Short mmCIF file of C-alpha atoms in Angstrom, two decimals:
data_model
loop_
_atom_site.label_atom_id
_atom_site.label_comp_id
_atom_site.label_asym_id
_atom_site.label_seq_id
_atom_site.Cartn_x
_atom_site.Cartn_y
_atom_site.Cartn_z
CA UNK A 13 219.35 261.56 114.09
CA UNK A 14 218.13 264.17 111.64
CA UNK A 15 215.02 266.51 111.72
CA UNK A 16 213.66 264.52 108.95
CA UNK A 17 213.34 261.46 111.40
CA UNK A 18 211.81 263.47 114.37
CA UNK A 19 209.40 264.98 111.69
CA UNK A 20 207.74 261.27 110.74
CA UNK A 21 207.80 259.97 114.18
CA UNK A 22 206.18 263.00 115.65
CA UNK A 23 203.23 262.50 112.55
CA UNK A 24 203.13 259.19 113.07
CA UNK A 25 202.83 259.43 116.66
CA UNK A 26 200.28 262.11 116.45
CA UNK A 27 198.05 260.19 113.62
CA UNK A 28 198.78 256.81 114.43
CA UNK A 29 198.47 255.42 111.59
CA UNK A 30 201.50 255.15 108.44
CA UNK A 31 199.33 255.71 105.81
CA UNK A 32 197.46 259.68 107.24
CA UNK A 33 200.95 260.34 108.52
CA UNK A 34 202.79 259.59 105.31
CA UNK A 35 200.02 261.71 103.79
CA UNK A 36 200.28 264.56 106.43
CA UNK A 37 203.90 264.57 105.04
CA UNK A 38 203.13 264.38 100.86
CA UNK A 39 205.59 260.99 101.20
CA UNK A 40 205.23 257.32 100.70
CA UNK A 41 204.68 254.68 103.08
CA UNK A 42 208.18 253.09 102.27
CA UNK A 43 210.34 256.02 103.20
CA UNK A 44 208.37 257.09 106.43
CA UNK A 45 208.57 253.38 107.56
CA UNK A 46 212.15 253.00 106.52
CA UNK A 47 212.59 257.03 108.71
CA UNK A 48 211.50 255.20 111.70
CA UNK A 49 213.35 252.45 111.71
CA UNK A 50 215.97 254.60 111.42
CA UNK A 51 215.11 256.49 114.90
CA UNK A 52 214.40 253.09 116.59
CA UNK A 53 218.03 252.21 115.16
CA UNK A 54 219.66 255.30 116.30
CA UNK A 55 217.83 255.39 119.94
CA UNK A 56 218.26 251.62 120.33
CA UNK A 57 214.23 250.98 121.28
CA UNK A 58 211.59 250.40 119.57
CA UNK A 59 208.93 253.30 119.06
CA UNK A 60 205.69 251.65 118.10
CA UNK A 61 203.94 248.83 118.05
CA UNK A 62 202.49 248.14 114.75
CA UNK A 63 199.66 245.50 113.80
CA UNK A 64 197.73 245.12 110.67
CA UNK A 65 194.81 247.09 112.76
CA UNK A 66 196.54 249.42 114.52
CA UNK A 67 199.85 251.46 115.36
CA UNK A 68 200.05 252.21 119.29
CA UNK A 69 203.67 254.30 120.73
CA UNK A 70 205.30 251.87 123.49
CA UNK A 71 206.41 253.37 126.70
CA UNK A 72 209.70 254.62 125.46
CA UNK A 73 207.55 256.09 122.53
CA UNK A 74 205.47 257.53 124.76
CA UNK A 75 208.41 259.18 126.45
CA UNK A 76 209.94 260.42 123.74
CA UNK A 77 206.97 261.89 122.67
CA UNK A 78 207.42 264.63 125.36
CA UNK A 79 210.41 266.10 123.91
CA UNK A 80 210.41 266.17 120.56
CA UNK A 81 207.19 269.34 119.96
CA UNK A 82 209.83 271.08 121.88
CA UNK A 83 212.69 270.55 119.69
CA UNK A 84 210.19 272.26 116.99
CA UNK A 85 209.45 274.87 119.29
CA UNK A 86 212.64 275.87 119.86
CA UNK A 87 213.79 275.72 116.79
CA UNK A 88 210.92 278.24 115.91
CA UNK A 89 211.72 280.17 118.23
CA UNK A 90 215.81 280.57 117.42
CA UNK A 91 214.11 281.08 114.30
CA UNK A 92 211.32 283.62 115.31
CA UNK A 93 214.59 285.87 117.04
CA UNK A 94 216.73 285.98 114.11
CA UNK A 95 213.60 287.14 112.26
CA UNK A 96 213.86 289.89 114.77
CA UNK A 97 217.02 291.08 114.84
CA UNK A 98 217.63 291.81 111.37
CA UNK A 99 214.11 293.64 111.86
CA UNK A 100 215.51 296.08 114.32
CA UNK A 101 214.75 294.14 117.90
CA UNK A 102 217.19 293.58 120.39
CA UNK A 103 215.36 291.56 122.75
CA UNK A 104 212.67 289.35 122.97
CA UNK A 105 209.68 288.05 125.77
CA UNK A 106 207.99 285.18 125.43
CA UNK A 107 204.46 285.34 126.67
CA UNK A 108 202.34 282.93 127.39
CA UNK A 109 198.65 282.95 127.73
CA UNK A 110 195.83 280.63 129.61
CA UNK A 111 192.69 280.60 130.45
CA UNK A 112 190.97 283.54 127.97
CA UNK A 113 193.31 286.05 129.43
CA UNK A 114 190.81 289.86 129.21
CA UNK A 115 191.52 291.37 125.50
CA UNK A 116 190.94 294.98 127.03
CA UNK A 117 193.32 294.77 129.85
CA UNK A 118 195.92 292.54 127.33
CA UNK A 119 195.87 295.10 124.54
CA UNK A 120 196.60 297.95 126.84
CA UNK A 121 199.29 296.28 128.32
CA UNK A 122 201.12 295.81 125.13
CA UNK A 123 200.30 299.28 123.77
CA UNK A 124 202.05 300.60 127.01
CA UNK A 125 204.95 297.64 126.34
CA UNK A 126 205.47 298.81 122.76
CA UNK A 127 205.32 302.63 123.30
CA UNK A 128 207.94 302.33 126.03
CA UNK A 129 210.47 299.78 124.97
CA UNK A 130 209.78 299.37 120.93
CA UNK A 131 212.96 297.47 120.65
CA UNK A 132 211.81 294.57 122.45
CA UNK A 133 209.69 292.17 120.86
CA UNK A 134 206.68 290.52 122.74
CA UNK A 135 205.67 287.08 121.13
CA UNK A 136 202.08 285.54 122.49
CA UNK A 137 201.29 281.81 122.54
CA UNK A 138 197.62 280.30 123.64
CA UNK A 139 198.42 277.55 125.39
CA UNK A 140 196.49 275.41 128.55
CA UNK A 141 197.85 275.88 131.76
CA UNK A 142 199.45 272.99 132.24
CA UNK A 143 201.22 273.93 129.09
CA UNK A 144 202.54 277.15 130.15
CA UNK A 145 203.57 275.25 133.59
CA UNK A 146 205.73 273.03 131.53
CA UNK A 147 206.62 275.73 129.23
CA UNK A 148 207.91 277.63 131.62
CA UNK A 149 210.40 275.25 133.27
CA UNK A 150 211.56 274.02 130.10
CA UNK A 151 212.77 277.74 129.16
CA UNK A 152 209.85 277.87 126.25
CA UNK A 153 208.32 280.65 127.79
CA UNK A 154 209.59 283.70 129.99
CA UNK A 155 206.56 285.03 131.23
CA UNK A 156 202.71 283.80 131.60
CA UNK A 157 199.78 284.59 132.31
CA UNK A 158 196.77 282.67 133.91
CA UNK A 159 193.83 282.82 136.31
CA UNK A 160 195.60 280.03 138.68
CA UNK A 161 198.38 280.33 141.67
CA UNK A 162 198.44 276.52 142.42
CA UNK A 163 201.06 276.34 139.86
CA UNK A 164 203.70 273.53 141.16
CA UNK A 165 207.30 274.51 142.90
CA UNK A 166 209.85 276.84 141.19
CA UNK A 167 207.01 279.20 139.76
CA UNK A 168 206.05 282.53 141.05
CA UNK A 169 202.55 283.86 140.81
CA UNK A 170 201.85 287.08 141.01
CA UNK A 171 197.89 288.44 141.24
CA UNK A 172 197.90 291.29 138.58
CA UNK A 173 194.49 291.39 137.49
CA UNK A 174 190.48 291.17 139.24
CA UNK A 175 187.21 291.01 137.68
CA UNK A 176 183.79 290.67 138.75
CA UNK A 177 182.19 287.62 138.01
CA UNK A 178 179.41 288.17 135.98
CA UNK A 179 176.20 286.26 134.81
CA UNK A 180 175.41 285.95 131.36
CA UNK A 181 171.29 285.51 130.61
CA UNK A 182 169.90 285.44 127.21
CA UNK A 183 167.41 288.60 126.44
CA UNK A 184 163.90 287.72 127.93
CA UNK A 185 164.81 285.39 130.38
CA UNK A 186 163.17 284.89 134.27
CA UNK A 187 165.88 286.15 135.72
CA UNK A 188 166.37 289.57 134.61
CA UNK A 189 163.70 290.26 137.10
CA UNK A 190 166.33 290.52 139.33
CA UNK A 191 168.87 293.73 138.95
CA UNK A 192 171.42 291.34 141.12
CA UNK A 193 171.08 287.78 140.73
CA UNK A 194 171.16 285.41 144.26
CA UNK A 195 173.16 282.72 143.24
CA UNK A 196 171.06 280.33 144.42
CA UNK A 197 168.69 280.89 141.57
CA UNK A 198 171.47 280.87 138.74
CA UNK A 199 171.83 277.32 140.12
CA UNK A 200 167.99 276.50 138.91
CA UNK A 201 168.80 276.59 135.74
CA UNK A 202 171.75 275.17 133.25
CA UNK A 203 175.20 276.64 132.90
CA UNK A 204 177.46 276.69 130.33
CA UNK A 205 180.99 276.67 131.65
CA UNK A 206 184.66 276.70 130.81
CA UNK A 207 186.47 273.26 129.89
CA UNK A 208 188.85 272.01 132.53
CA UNK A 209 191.51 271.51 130.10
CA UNK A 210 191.12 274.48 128.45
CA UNK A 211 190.17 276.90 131.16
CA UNK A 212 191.67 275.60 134.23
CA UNK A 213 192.14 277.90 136.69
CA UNK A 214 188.86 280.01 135.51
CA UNK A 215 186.89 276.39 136.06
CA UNK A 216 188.57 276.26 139.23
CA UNK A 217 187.81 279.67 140.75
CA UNK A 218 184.16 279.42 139.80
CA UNK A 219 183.81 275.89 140.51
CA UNK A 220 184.95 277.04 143.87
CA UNK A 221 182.15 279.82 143.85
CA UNK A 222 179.28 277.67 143.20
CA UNK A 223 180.24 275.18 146.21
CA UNK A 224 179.18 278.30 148.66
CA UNK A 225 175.51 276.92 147.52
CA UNK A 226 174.19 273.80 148.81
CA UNK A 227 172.61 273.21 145.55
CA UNK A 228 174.99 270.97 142.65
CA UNK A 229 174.85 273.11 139.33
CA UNK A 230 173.50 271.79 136.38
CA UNK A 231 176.07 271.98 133.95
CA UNK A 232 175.12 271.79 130.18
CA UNK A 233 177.93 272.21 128.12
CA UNK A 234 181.65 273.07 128.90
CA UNK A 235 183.61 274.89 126.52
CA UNK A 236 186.95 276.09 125.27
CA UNK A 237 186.04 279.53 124.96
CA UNK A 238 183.82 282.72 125.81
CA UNK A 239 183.18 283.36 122.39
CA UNK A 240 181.00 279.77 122.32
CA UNK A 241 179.69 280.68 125.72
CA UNK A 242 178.35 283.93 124.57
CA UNK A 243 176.92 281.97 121.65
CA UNK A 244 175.48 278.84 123.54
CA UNK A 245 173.31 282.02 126.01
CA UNK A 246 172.82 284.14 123.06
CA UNK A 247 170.65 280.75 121.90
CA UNK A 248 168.99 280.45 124.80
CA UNK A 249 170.67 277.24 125.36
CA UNK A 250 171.45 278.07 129.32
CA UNK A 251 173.61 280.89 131.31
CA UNK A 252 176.96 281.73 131.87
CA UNK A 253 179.69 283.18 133.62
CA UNK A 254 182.33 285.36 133.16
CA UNK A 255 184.27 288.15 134.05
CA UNK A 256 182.88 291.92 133.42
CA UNK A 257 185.62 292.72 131.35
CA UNK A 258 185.80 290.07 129.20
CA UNK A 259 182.05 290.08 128.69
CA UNK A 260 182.61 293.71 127.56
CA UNK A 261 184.38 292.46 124.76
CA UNK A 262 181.40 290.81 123.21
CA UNK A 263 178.69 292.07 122.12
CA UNK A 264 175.29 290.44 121.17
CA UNK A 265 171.99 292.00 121.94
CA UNK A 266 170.68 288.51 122.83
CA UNK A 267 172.49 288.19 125.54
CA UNK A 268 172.03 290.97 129.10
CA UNK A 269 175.13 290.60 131.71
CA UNK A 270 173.89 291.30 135.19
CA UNK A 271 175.56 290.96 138.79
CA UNK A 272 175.94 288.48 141.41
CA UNK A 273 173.47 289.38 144.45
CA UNK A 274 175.79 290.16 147.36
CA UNK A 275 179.55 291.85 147.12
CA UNK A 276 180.57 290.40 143.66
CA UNK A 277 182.76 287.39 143.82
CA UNK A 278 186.17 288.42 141.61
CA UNK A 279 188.08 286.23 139.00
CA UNK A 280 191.93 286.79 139.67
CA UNK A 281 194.65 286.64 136.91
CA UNK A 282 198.15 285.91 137.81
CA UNK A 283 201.05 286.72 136.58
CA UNK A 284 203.12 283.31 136.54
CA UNK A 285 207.43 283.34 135.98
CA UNK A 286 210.55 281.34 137.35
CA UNK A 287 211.10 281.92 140.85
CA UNK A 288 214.92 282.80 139.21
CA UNK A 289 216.67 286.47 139.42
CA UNK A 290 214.39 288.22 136.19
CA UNK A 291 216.08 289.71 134.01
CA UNK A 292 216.13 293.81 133.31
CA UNK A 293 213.65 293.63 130.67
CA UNK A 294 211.56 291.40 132.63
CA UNK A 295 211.66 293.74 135.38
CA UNK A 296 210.10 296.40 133.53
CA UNK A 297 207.51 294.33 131.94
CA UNK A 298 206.70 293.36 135.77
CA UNK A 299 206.63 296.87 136.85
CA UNK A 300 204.30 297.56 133.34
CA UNK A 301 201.95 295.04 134.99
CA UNK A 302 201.33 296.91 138.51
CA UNK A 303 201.26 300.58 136.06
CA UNK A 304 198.45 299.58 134.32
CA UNK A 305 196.88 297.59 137.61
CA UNK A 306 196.92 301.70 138.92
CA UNK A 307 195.62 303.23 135.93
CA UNK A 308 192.68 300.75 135.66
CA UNK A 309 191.95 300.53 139.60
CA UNK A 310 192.01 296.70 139.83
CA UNK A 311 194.51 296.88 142.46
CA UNK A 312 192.20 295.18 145.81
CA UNK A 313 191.56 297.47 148.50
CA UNK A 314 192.30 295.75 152.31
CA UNK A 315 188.51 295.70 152.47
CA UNK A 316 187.97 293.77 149.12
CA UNK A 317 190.69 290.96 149.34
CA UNK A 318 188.68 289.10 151.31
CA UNK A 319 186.56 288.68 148.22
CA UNK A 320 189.34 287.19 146.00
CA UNK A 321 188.62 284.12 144.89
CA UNK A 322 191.67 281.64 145.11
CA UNK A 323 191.46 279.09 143.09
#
């Protein structure tokens, strides 16, 4: 089994189809069928099912399917920390990031990372939750972050960051008559909120939020992420929410953030690793974490944990 092999199954597998995958690869039809049978050969199943109208994987395809993007990934990665050696690193994190993790808060975090410990190199991947879950346990990744704790055994989540869930309303709208919205009246009108897949645990700490009102939300569009949001309320196209912080990101004069009515529900953002012995350098990246929780006065009083959402 060569690289070459994994390479046209994982096209083929992702296009389903010879003829886009042999094109996805700038190589005939002939050697990219001949590549698979090859694989089938070597792993003594077969891969695919191929008619003259389609190509589906079979179950052991399927399966296989699973591991090979990680072969790549690793292999990027031994890659990626070579790269970094001869460039003066001596050590590397692997950070992974869900859910629209806040720019502010993320940026200051790795200022403080690579004023303190230059010599260790911090490498960022976007991936969905479920991603970084399996990431995580597959040694992909050696740190996360998310806005979910229900993460699955072997995982420790840690709460690191809290924001106040705000409303987004497009400039001239009803309901900047009010300086603090009831939610009850966000609810008569459409939302535009995070994708499931995308967003998980954000979907699930404000899908958690609206259920305090016996009223079912009318949900217009869900999206991947806050930039589109900001865009779908900047359009009038309905409201939608986010946290303060990562609202203050954006800015579009179309669009007027105000507060939930009541002591503002907050969005929590975990930190997510192995439940394993961290290592030094992931200690101090930890410790990082609570530093800049202190400096920015997110960590909950005793009176305001009650007002964590959990997801």
């Amino acid at each position: 089994m060569e690289l070459r092999h994994l390479r046209c199954f994982l096209a083929v597998a992702e296009e389903l189809h010879f003829a886009h995958a042999a094109e996805r690869l700038h190589i005939e039809q002939s050697p990219l069928s001949r590549a698979i049978k090859e694989l089938e050969e070597d792993l003594g199943v077969q891969l695919f099912v191929r008619t003259t109208r389609s190509t589906r994987l079979t179950r052991a395809g399927k399966l296989f399917l699973e591991y090979v993007p990680r072969i790549f990934t690793s292999i990027q990665q031994a890659r990626d920390s070579v790269k970094a050696a001869v460039n003066g690193y001596h050590g590397q994190l692997r950070v992974a990031l869900s859910d629209g993790v806040t720019p502010s808060r993320l940026s200051a975090f790795l200022a403080v990372c690579r004023q303190e410990e230059p010599e260790v190199e911090i490498r960022l991947s976007q991936v969905s939750l479920a991603q970084q879950i399996k990431g995580l346990h597959d040694d992909l990744y050696d740190v996360g972050f998310a806005q979910s704790y229900e993460v699955g055994d072997g995982i420790t989540t840690v709460p690191v960051w809290r924001d106040p869930l705000m409303v987004m309303v497009p400039a001239r709208h009803p309901l900047l008559a009010y300086k603090r919205i009831p939610l009850l009246e966000v609810l008569r009108y459409p939302l535009v909120l995070g994708d499931p897949q995308a967003c998980e645990g954000y979907v699930r700490q404000v899908d958690k939020i609206l259920r305090q009102v016996d009223r079912e939300p009318l949900i217009a569009e869900r999206v991947a992420s806050y930039e589109l949001m900001l865009a779908l309320v900047s359009a009038g196209f309905a409201l939608g929410l986010a946290g303060a912080s990562q609202i203050a990101t954006f800015s579009d004069p179309n669009v007027v953030a105000r507060p939930l009515a009541g002591r503002s529900p907050m969005l929590s953002t975990y930190l997510l690793r192995l439940e394993a012995e961290p290592s030094e350098t992931m200690t101090r990246f930890i410790k990082r974490v609570h530093i800049i929780n202190a400096t920015n006065g997110s960590t909950p009083s005793s009176s305001e944990k009650s007002e964590e959402i959990e997801p």
